[in-house]
XYZ file of C-alpha atoms in Angstrom:
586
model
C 79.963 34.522 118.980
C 78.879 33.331 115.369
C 75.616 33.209 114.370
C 76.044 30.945 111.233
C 75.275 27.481 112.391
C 77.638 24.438 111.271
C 77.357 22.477 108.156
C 73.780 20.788 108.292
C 72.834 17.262 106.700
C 71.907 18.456 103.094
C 72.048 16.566 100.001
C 73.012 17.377 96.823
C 71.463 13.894 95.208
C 68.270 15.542 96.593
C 68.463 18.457 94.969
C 69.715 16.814 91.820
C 66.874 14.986 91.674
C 64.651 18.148 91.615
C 66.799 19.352 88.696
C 66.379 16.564 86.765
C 62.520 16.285 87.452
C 62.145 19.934 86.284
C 64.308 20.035 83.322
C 62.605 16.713 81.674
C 59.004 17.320 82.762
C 59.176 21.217 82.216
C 61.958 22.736 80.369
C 59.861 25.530 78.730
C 58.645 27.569 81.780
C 58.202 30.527 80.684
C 55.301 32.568 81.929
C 52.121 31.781 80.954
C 52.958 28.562 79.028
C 51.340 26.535 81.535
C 54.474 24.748 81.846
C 55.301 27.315 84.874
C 52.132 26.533 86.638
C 52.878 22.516 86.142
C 56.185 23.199 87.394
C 54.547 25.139 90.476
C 52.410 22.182 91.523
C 55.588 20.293 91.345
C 57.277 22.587 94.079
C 53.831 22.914 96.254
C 53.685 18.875 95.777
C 57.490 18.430 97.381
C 57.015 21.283 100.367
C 53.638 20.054 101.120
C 55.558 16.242 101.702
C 57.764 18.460 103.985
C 55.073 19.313 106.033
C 54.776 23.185 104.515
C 51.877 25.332 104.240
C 52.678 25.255 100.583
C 49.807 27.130 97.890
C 49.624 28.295 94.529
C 48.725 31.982 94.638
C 47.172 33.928 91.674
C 47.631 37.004 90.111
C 46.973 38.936 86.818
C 49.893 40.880 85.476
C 50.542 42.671 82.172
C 52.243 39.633 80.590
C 53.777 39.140 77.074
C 54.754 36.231 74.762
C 57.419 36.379 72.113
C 56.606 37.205 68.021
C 58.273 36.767 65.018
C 61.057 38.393 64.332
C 62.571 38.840 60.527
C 65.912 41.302 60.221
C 67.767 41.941 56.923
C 70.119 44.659 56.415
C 69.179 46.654 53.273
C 72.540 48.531 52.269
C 74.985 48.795 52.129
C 74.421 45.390 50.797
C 72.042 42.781 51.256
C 71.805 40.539 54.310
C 69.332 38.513 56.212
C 70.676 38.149 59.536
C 68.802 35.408 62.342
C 66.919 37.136 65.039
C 64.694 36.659 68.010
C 61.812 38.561 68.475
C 62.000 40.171 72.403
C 59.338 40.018 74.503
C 57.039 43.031 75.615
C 57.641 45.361 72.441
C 55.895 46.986 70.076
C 54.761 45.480 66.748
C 56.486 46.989 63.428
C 53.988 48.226 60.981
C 52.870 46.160 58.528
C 55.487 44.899 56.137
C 58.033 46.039 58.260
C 60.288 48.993 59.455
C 63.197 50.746 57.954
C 65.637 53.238 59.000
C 69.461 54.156 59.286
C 71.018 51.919 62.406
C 72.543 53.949 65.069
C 75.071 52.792 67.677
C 74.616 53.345 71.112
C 77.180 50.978 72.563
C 75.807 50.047 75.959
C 72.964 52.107 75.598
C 72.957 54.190 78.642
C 72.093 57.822 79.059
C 75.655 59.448 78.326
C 75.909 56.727 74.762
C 72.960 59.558 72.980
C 75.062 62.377 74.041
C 75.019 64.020 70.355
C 73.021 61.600 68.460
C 69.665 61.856 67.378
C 67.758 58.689 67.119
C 64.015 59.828 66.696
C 62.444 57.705 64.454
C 65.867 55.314 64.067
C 66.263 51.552 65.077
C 69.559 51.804 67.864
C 72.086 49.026 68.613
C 72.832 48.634 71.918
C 74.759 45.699 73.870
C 73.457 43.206 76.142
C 74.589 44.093 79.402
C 73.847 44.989 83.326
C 75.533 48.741 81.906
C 72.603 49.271 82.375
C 70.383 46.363 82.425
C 68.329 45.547 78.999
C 64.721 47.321 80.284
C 66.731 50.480 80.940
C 68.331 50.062 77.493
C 64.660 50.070 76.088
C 63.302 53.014 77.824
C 66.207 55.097 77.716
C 65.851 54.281 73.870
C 62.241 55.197 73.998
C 62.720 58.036 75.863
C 64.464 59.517 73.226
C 62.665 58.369 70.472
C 63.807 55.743 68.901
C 61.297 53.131 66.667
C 63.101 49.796 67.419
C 65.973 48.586 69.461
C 68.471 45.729 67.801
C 69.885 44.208 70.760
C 73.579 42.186 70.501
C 74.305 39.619 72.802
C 77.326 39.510 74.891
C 79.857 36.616 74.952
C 82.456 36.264 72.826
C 82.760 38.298 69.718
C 82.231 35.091 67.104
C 79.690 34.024 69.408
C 76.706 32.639 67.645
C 74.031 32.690 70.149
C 70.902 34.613 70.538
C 69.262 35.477 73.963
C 65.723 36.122 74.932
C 64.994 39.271 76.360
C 62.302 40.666 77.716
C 62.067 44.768 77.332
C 59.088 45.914 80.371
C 60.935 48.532 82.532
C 58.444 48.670 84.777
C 58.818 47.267 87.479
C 55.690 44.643 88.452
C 51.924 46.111 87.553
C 51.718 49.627 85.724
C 50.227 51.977 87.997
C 48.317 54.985 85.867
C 51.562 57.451 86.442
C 53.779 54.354 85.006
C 51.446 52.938 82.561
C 53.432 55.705 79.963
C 57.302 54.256 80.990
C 56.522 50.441 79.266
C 58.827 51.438 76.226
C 56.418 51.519 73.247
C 59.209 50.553 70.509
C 60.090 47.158 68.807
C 63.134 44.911 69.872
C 65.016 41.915 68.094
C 68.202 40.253 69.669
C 70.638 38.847 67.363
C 74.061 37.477 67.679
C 77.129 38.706 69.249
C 78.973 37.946 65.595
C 76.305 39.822 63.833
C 76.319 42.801 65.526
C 80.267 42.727 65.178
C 79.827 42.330 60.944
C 77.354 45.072 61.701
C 79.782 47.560 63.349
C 82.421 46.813 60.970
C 79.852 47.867 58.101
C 78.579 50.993 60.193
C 82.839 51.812 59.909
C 82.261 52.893 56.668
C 79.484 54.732 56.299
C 75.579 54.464 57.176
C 74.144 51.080 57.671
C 70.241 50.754 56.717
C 68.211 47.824 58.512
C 64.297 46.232 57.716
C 63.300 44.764 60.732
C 59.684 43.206 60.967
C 58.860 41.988 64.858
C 55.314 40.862 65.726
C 54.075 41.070 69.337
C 51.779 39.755 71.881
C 50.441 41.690 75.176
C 48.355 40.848 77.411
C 46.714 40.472 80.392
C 47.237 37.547 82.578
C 46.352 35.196 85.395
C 49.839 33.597 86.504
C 50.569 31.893 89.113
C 53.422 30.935 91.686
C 54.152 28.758 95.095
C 54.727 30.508 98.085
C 55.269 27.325 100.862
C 55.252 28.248 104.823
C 57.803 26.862 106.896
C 56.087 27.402 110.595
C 58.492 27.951 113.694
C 56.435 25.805 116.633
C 53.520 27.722 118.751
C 56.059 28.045 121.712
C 58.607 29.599 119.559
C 58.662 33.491 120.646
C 59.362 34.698 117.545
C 57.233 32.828 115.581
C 55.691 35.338 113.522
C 58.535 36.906 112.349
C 59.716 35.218 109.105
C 62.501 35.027 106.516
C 62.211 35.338 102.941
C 63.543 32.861 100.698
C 63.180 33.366 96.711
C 63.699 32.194 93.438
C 62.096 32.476 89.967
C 60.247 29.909 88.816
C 59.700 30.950 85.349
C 62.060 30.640 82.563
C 63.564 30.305 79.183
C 64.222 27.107 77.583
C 65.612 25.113 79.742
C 67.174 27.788 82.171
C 68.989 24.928 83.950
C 70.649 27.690 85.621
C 68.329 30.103 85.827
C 66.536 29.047 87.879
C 65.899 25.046 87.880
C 69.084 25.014 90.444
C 67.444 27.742 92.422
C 64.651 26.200 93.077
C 66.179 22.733 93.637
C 68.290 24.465 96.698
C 65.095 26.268 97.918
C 63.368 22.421 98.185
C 66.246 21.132 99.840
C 66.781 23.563 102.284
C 63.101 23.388 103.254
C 63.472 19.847 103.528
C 66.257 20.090 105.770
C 64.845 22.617 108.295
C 61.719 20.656 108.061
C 63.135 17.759 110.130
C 64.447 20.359 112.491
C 61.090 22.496 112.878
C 61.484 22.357 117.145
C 65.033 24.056 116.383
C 62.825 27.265 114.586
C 62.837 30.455 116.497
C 61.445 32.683 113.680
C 59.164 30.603 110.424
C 60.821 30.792 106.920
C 58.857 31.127 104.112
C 59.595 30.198 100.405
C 58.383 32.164 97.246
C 59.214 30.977 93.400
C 58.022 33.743 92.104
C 56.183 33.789 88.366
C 56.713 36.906 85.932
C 60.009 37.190 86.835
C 61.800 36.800 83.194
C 58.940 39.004 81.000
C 56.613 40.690 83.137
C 59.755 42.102 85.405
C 59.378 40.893 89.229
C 55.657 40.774 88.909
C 55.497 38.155 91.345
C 57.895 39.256 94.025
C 55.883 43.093 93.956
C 52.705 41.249 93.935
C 54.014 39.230 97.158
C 55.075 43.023 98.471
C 51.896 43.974 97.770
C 49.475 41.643 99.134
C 51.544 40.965 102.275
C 52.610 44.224 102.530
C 51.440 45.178 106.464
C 52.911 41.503 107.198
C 56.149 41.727 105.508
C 56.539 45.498 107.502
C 55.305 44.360 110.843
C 57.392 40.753 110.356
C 60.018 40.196 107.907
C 63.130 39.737 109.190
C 65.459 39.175 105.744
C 64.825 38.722 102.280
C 67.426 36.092 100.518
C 67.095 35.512 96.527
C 68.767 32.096 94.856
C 69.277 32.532 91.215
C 71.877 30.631 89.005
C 73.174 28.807 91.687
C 75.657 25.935 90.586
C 77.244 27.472 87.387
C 80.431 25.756 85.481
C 83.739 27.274 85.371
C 82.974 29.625 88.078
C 86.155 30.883 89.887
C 85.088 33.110 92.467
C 81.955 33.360 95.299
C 80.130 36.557 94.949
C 78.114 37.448 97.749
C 75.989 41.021 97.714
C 74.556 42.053 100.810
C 72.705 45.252 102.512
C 75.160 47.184 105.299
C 73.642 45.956 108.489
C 74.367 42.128 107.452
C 77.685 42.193 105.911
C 79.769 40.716 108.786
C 77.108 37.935 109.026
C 77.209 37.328 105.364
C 80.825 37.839 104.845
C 81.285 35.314 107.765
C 78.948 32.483 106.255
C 80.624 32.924 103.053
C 84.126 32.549 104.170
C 83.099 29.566 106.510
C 81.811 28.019 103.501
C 84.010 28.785 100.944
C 87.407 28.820 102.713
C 90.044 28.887 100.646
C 88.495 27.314 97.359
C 88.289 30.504 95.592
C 88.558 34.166 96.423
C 85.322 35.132 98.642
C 83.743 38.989 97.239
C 81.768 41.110 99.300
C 79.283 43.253 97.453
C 76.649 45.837 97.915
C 73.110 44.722 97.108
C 72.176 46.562 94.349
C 68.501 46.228 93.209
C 67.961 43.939 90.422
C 66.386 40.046 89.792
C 63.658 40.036 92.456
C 65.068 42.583 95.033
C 61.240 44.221 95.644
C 61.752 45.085 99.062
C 64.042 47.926 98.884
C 61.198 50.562 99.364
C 59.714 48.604 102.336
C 62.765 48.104 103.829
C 63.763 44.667 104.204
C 67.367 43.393 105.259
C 68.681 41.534 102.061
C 71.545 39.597 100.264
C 72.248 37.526 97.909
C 75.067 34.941 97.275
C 76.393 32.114 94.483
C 79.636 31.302 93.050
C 80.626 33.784 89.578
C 83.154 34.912 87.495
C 86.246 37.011 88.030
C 86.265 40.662 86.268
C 88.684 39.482 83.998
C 86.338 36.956 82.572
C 83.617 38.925 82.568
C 85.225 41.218 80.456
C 86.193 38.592 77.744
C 82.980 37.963 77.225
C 81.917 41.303 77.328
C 79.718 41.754 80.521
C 78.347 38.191 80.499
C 78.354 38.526 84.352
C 76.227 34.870 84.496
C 77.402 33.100 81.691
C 77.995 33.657 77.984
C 75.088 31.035 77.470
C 72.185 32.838 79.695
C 68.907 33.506 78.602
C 69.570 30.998 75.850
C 68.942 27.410 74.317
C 72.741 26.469 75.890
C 71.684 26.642 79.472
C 71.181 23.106 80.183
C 72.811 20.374 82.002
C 76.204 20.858 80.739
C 76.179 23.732 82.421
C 76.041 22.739 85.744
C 78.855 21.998 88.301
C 77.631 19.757 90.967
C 80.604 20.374 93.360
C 80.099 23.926 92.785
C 76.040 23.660 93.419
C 76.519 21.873 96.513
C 78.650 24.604 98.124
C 76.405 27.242 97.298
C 73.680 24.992 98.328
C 76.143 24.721 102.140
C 75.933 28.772 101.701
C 72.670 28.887 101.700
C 71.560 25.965 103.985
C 73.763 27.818 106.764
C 72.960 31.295 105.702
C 69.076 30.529 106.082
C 69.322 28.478 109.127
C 71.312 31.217 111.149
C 68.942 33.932 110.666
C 65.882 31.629 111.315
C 67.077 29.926 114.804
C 69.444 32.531 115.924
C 68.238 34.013 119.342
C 69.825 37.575 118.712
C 69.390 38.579 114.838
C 72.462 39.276 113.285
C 71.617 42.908 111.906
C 74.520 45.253 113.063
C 73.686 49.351 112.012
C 76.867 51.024 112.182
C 77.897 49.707 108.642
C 74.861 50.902 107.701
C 74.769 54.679 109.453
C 78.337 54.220 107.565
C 77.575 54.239 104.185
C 74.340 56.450 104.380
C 76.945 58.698 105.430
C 79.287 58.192 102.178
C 76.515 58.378 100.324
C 75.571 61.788 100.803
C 78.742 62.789 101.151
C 79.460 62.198 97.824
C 75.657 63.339 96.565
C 76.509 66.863 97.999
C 79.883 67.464 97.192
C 80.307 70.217 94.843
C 76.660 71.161 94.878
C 74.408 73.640 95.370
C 72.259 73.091 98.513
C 68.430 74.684 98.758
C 67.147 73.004 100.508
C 69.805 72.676 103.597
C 70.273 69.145 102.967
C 73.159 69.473 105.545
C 70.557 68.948 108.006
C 70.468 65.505 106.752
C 74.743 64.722 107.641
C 74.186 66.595 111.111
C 71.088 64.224 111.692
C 73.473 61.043 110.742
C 76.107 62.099 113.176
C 73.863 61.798 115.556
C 72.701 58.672 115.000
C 76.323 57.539 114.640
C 76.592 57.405 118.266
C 72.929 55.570 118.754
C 74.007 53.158 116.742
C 77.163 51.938 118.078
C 75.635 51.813 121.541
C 72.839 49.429 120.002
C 75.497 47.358 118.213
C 77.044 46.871 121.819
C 73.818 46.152 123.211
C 73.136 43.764 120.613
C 76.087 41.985 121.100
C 75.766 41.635 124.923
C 72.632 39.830 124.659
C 73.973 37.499 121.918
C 77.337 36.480 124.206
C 74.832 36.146 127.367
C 71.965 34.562 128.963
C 69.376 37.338 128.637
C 65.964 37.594 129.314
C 63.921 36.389 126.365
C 61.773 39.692 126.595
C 64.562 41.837 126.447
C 66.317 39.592 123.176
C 62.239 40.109 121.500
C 62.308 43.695 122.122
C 66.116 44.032 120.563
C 64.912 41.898 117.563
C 61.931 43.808 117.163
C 63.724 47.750 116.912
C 66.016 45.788 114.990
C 63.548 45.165 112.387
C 61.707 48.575 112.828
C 65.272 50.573 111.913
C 65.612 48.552 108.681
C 62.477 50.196 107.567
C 63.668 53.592 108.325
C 67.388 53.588 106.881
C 67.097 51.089 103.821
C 64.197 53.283 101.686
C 66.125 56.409 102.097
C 69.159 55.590 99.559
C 67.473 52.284 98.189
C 64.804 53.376 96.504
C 64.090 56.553 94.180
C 60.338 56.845 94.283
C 60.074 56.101 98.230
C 58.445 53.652 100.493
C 55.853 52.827 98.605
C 56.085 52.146 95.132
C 58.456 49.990 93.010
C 61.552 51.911 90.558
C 61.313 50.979 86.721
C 63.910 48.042 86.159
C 67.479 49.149 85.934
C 66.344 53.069 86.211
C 69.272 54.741 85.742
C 68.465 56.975 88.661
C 69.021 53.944 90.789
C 72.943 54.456 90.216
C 72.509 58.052 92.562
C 74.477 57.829 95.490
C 71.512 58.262 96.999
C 68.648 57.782 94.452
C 66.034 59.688 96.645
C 67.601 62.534 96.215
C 68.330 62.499 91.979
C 66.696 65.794 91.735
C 69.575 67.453 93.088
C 71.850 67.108 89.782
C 68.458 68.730 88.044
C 68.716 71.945 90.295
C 72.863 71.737 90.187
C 72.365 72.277 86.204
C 69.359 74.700 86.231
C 69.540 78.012 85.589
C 70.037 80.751 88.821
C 66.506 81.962 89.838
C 64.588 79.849 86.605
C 61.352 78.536 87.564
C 62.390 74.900 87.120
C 64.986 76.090 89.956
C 62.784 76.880 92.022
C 59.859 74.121 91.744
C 62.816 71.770 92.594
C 63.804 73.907 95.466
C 60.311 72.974 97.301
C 60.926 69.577 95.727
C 63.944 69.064 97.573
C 62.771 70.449 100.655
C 60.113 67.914 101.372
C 62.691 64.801 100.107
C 64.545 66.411 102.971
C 61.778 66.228 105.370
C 61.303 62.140 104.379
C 65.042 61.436 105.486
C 65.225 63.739 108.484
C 61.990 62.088 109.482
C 63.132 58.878 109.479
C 66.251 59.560 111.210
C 64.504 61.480 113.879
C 62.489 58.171 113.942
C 65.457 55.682 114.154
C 67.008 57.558 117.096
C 63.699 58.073 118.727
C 63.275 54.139 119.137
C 66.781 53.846 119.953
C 66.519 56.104 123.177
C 63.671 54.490 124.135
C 65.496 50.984 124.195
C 68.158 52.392 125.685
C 66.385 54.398 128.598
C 64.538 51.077 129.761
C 67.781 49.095 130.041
């Protein structure tokens, strides 16, 4: 039986119509600017016409503004190069900073094998290998005074991108106040850093870079707009999540004008169907996205946090929706909702270009990982092949720059991830049975540590883990079965809430456990390199593999890895507990 409804009446002069609004009346909405709060009332204006609950909410974040950014190269020869300051950096000294330039390609953890960069400016690439913030702290990390970032695209490419260098993740707690990179950053061309390398071929390069900066505390803030299922709806206090940024460079037609437009239209669309709601939507443009890093989604997570546990049934994130030349439709999803996704992709999307299934990896907004949210994500991209001519430009050779603007756009291509979306967010929110399915899941928690253990030392009998999964193996394709059987039949509505509910309640168990590296509770840095773990909880396992025998850092990881066992096992022995207790009553 499929759960993704047929095509609904959306329209894509609608949504156009949003996109023009927003690009003339506020192209600049970048945090802070008060352009992103006009912009807001805009969106809270057009749900509230809808009939939404539809608010500004406000919140203070550790924001930061862009400086001025001069960058010459001092020898070999004499060059001033242009250059962009980035955002949340560090200041240079007065009259500037010099030092040798050292290379570190990407500028992940393996590119400073053998290279010492204390006190040196490095060049890395713009890229998601890893993602810019990681770039910055791993840089920082390992001391390094500056950071000359060059942007992808193609290798005479003029073009310099904004960036915004805050690993961490949302607010700085005390224990993460110490991980916001303290070092100064300047983007500059693709082209440049080519003459650059080419210089750097024959012998030391020396740069002067002089970068001011701006920090600070903030109010900011951002629409959230309720979509309410009717009183008699008996599920009406569950909700989906549906999310975009609302802040952005200049004019981010992309990212995220066409985001947002979708979000209107789809509210306006199940609007006019409200009686047809079993569960309430609700839709967040979050603020801080592009600078402060997801300070708006984790301040969501945070102040709805016993609501979004208890409640949430899916989190969905629209960003740079609609792009030109596209040729293929990406869609990233968690385990337990790849059929459904895979399914309202290919109903979609057909045969107009080749459909590709992803894992949901966390980046953009994803700041439900840790409390265990079903997510995914879904728009139309670009084939690897492209990607790699313009050297990792994964959304477009012209994002995070002054090029993002109408030209851009593709309507036919907008409307068909606006059909994706309309359908995808529709299904989950008038579906009787959800759509979550956990043997995918119990599958890959099972590859994952599979692959985390093998060859390692074990001392903390992680094994107890795999023997724990097998069990659950079996729980879980009984529940699948179940699930299914209610969804082809006429069942009780008592026994469909109950379903929906464990449904929800496993999510929260199994999603932490090998999405998240810090646990439930808190929120990774940006890109942490830890992230890329087969399982992520369980990182400190490569740290004992290359310790010494019997060392004391050995053994303080021992007891370290014995409790990280004790969170999994728990939350196994929780996910099968509630499954034999659905299962004895049925």
């Amino acid at each position: 039986m499929s759960l993704v409804p047929g095509r609904l009446p959306h329209a894509i002069a609608e949504v156009m119509k949003h996109v023009t609004h927003m690009n003339d009346a506020t192209p600049y909405r970048k945090s802070g600017s008060g352009q992103d709060t006009r912009a807001g009332q805009y969106v809270v204006d057009t749900m509230t016409s809808f009939g939404l609950d539809a608010y500004l909410q406000t919140f203070e974040t550790y924001d930061s503004d862009l400086g001025e950014a001069k960058l010459e190269i001092v020898s070999p020869e004499h060059r001033s190069m242009k250059a962009l300051a980035c955002a949340h950096i560090e200041a240079t000294p007065e009259g500037g900073y010099s030092s040798e330039l050292v290379d570190v390609g990407p500028g992940g953890l393996s590119d400073y094998e053998g290279k010492d960069v204390r006190g040196k400016i490095v060049l890395a690439e713009v890229s998601y290998a890893p993602s810019t913030p990681e770039k910055a702290r791993i840089a920082a990390m390992k001391g390094a005074a500056g950071i000359l970032l060059m942007n992808w695209g193609l290798d005479d490419g003029e073009d310099i991108p904004w960036r915004g260098l805050k690993s961490v993740w949302g607010n700085p707690t005390p224990e993460t106040w110490k991980d916001i990179p303290r070092l100064f950053g300047i983007s500059i061309s693709r082209r440049d850093g080519i003459a650059i390398r080419e210089m750097m071929k024959a012998g030391p390069v020396t740069v002067k870079a002089e970068v001011t900066s701006i920090r600070e505390w903030r109010e900011l803030k951002q629409p959230i707009c309720w979509l309410r299922a009717p009183e008699y709806s008996p599920e009406r206090d569950q909700f989906i999540i549906v999310s975009g940024h609302i802040d952005s460079w200049n004019p981010g037609l992309t990212d995220n004008i066409t985001g947002d437009a979708v979000m209107m239209e789809i509210a306006r669309v199940l609007a006019e169907r409200r009686d047809t709601l079993r569960r309430s939507v609700v839709f967040c443009f979050w603020n801080g996205h592009e600078v402060a890093e997801a300070a708006g989604s984790t301040y969501f997570v945070d102040s709805h946090w016993e609501q979004i546990n208890r409640n949430a049934v899916a989190y969905l994130n629209i960003d740079s929706v609609g792009m030109k030349d596209t040729n293929e439709f990406h869609a990233d999803t968690c385990p337990e909702l790849s059929t459904y996704v895979t399914e309202a992709a290919n109903t979609v999307i057909g045969d107009e270009v080749p459909v590709v299934i992803g894992r949901l990896d966390r980046f953009g907004d994803q700041s439900f990982f840790g409390v265990g949210v079903s997510a995914f994500t879904g728009r139309h991209g670009f084939s690897p092949d492209i990607v790699k001519k313009y050297n990792g430009a994964t959304i477009g050779w012209y994002n995070h720059t002054e090029h993002d603007t109408i030209e851009i756009l593709d309507t036919s291509v907008l409307e068909r991830d606006l059909d994706y979306w309309t359908r995808a967010v529709a299904g989950l929110a008038t579906a009787t049975v959800l759509p979550q399915r956990f043997s995918p899941r119990v599958a890959d928690l099972k590859a994952r540590f599979a692959r985390m253990l093998d060859g390692k030392k074990d001392p903390a009998e992680l094994t107890r883990i795999t023997a724990g999964l097998d069990m659950l193996e079996g729980d879980v394709a009984w529940l699948d079965a179940h699930l299914d059987a209610l969804a082809a039949g006429n069942a009780p509505d008592a026994a469909v809430a109950r379903a929906n509910a464990l449904s929800l309640r496993l999510t929260r168990q199994l999603t932490f456990i090998t999405g998240s590296a810090c646990g439930k509770y808190g929120q990774d840095s940006y890109g942490v390199s830890t992230l890329h773990q087969p399982v992520p909880l369980l990182a400190s396992l490569n740290d004992f593999d290359a310790a010494a025998p019997a060392s004391l850092e050995a053994k303080l990881l021992t007891t370290k890895l014995i409790r990280l066992r004790q969170t999994v096992t728990d939350a196994i022995e929780a996910a099968h507990a509630m499954i034999g207790d659905l299962k004895s009553s049925v």
